[in-house]
Amino acid sequence: MRSVVVLAVAVLVLPAFGQPDPPREWLVVRDTFPEFRGVPDSVIVARDMAPGTGIYEYCAGPIGFHSPVTDVNVSSCILVALADSCDSVMYFSRLSYWCHWDDPVRITPPQPDPCCPSYNVAASKVSQDVCLTWVYSPDGYSQKPGFFRISTDGGENWGDPTQLLWPPAYGGETLVSYHASSLFPFYDARGDLHIMAAVGPFLNDTNFILPAEIWHWNQTYPWWSRVHRADPESLRAPVGFNALIAGRPSLGAAPGPFDLICTWEEFDGYNVDTVTGQLRADIWTSYSDDGGDHWTPAERGTGPGSGASHRFPSICDLAIEGVSYDTCLVQYIVDQEAGFACLGEGSATQNSVVVAKFHWWGPWLVDTIGGTTQDMQCLGPAVRTLCNSEDYGVHVAWEHSTYQSGGFPDLNTRYNFYDYSAGWNWIDPDYMQSGVNVFTKRTAMGRLSADPNTGCALVSGHYLPRTGMAERKPTAYSSQPTATICRGVLRIADGRRKTVDGADLRDVTGRKVMELQPGENDIRHIAPGVYFVVTPSPLPSPPEGERRKERGPRSAVSEERSAVRKVVIQR
């Protein structure tokens, strides 16, 4: 029997392998939300109309599936890993062209299904290679194996599912186990496949959370290299659900042919949140300049003195190339109370969503790009939420809510964009209201990707019907765009009420760009981007104190007694 001693100073002293890993990882969380029970799940993807506009067109996916994870390959084909709503059996689908879903197919046999959304997907940007990874993570304690499967023709045909070898992490009677949050696949600029893995010990038929280790595997030279070992001397509190003491690694690249940067979350054994009694986490990084064979000593990018827990990091897929040095970007959540509010671990707080930029040395420069009260951003492995579209800018997304009383009835995916030409200029840098909602209905986030050919963002989601609330009958998603796309000519239709008199075209700052006339307006001289057609409204003035307002992607364009319509001007 394992002994646990509680000291008078409330310091928990644990044996060498720390706390057991909670066995009911996914089901405990899934059953917390009534939305997941008794209603049909459905998935959806949203595609930005132009890089950074935040104006989406939608394509509804198959019914009866949830938790879609997506990537976009060199041919702009959208690859989707998703789970069956009945028993979380893993499937694969794809959109070889926009809004044409292939029938989902089972992808794991003869290997076991993951039993929870422990899967991930990566697509090469220089070939048709696709990789799926997953961890068999059933209820209860067990040595959890990891698997991968590769297609070399964009998902049309697949090789055999292959079990990942165990990294040489421990020794003696201590076995290695993967975790539901372990695996992250990534293709570099040369088309080589890399897989990051977080592992924990399995001893005496029990999974433990420490010491945890981060490992790297390369398909070209299939051996493991250790990135980091986390083994704190003391563990004064639990880490909570679905976590190792160090885990959720993600991997990105620098413009150099062999430069890789890895990031992960790691809990501080001494840093206890006094409200929830949970350990706080920080974001750590390590760098390799030889394709992953060797790694620099790990560095902690966030400090323990902030009074917050830093969770769910996502490294940008490609660092921003500079003249003398490259700039890495990592997104994460600053959780004001450690633990998950929806599981009764403290209250829902307004948490910053930040992007930190850094070089291989020196301090992190942090930019707050948004906020959320939803502190359960990722239950499985790390997913890409930060993408660099070269020549366009950086896309970022996160799961968003402003409610602090539970339920998250306004749950959505929020999108923000950094334009290279505008410096660090994010959409509406206004904390909780920063950015734009991606979906038109209550939808949890899957993953952010970027089309390598167009530079446009693509976001997947999982539609969650509201429960226990009065709601209008939902309207079906449409594949039609929600804004007018114009190339060369902007047509203004004038009706019987002659409201077009005085109409003008304005940019996102509200500045008038040109006056518009009924019929065709030549806009070939206007720079591409998002604009607004503002026309006088035929309606009477609103009551005193009221104001009609429509928000643009980066700022508000407001007009009393006017109608506002978004347009996207393209070449």
PDB file of C-alpha atoms in Angstrom, residues 492 499-504 516 533-538 559 561-565:
ATOM      1  CA  ILE A 492     -24.797  49.245 -55.324  1.00  0.00           C
ATOM      2  CA  THR A 499     -31.466  55.172 -49.797  1.00  0.00           C
ATOM      3  CA  VAL A 500     -28.219  55.116 -51.747  1.00  0.00           C
ATOM      4  CA  ASP A 501     -27.921  58.897 -51.836  1.00  0.00           C
ATOM      5  CA  GLY A 502     -24.974  59.826 -49.654  1.00  0.00           C
ATOM      6  CA  ALA A 503     -23.586  56.275 -49.448  1.00  0.00           C
ATOM      7  CA  ASP A 504     -19.870  55.904 -49.056  1.00  0.00           C
ATOM      8  CA  LEU A 516     -20.581  55.521 -53.964  1.00  0.00           C
ATOM      9  CA  VAL A 533     -20.619  50.328 -47.268  1.00  0.00           C
ATOM     10  CA  VAL A 534     -22.474  52.904 -45.159  1.00  0.00           C
ATOM     11  CA  THR A 535     -25.833  54.135 -46.442  1.00  0.00           C
ATOM     12  CA  PRO A 536     -28.480  56.343 -44.804  1.00  0.00           C
ATOM     13  CA  SER A 537     -31.175  54.308 -43.124  1.00  0.00           C
ATOM     14  CA  PRO A 538     -34.828  54.848 -44.108  1.00  0.00           C
ATOM     15  CA  GLU A 559     -23.478  55.032 -37.693  1.00  0.00           C
ATOM     16  CA  ARG A 561     -29.530  56.262 -38.683  1.00  0.00           C
ATOM     17  CA  SER A 562     -27.423  54.284 -41.147  1.00  0.00           C
ATOM     18  CA  ALA A 563     -27.063  50.786 -42.586  1.00  0.00           C
ATOM     19  CA  VAL A 564     -23.665  49.111 -42.618  1.00  0.00           C
ATOM     20  CA  ARG A 565     -22.582  46.250 -44.896  1.00  0.00           C
TER      21      ARG A 565
END
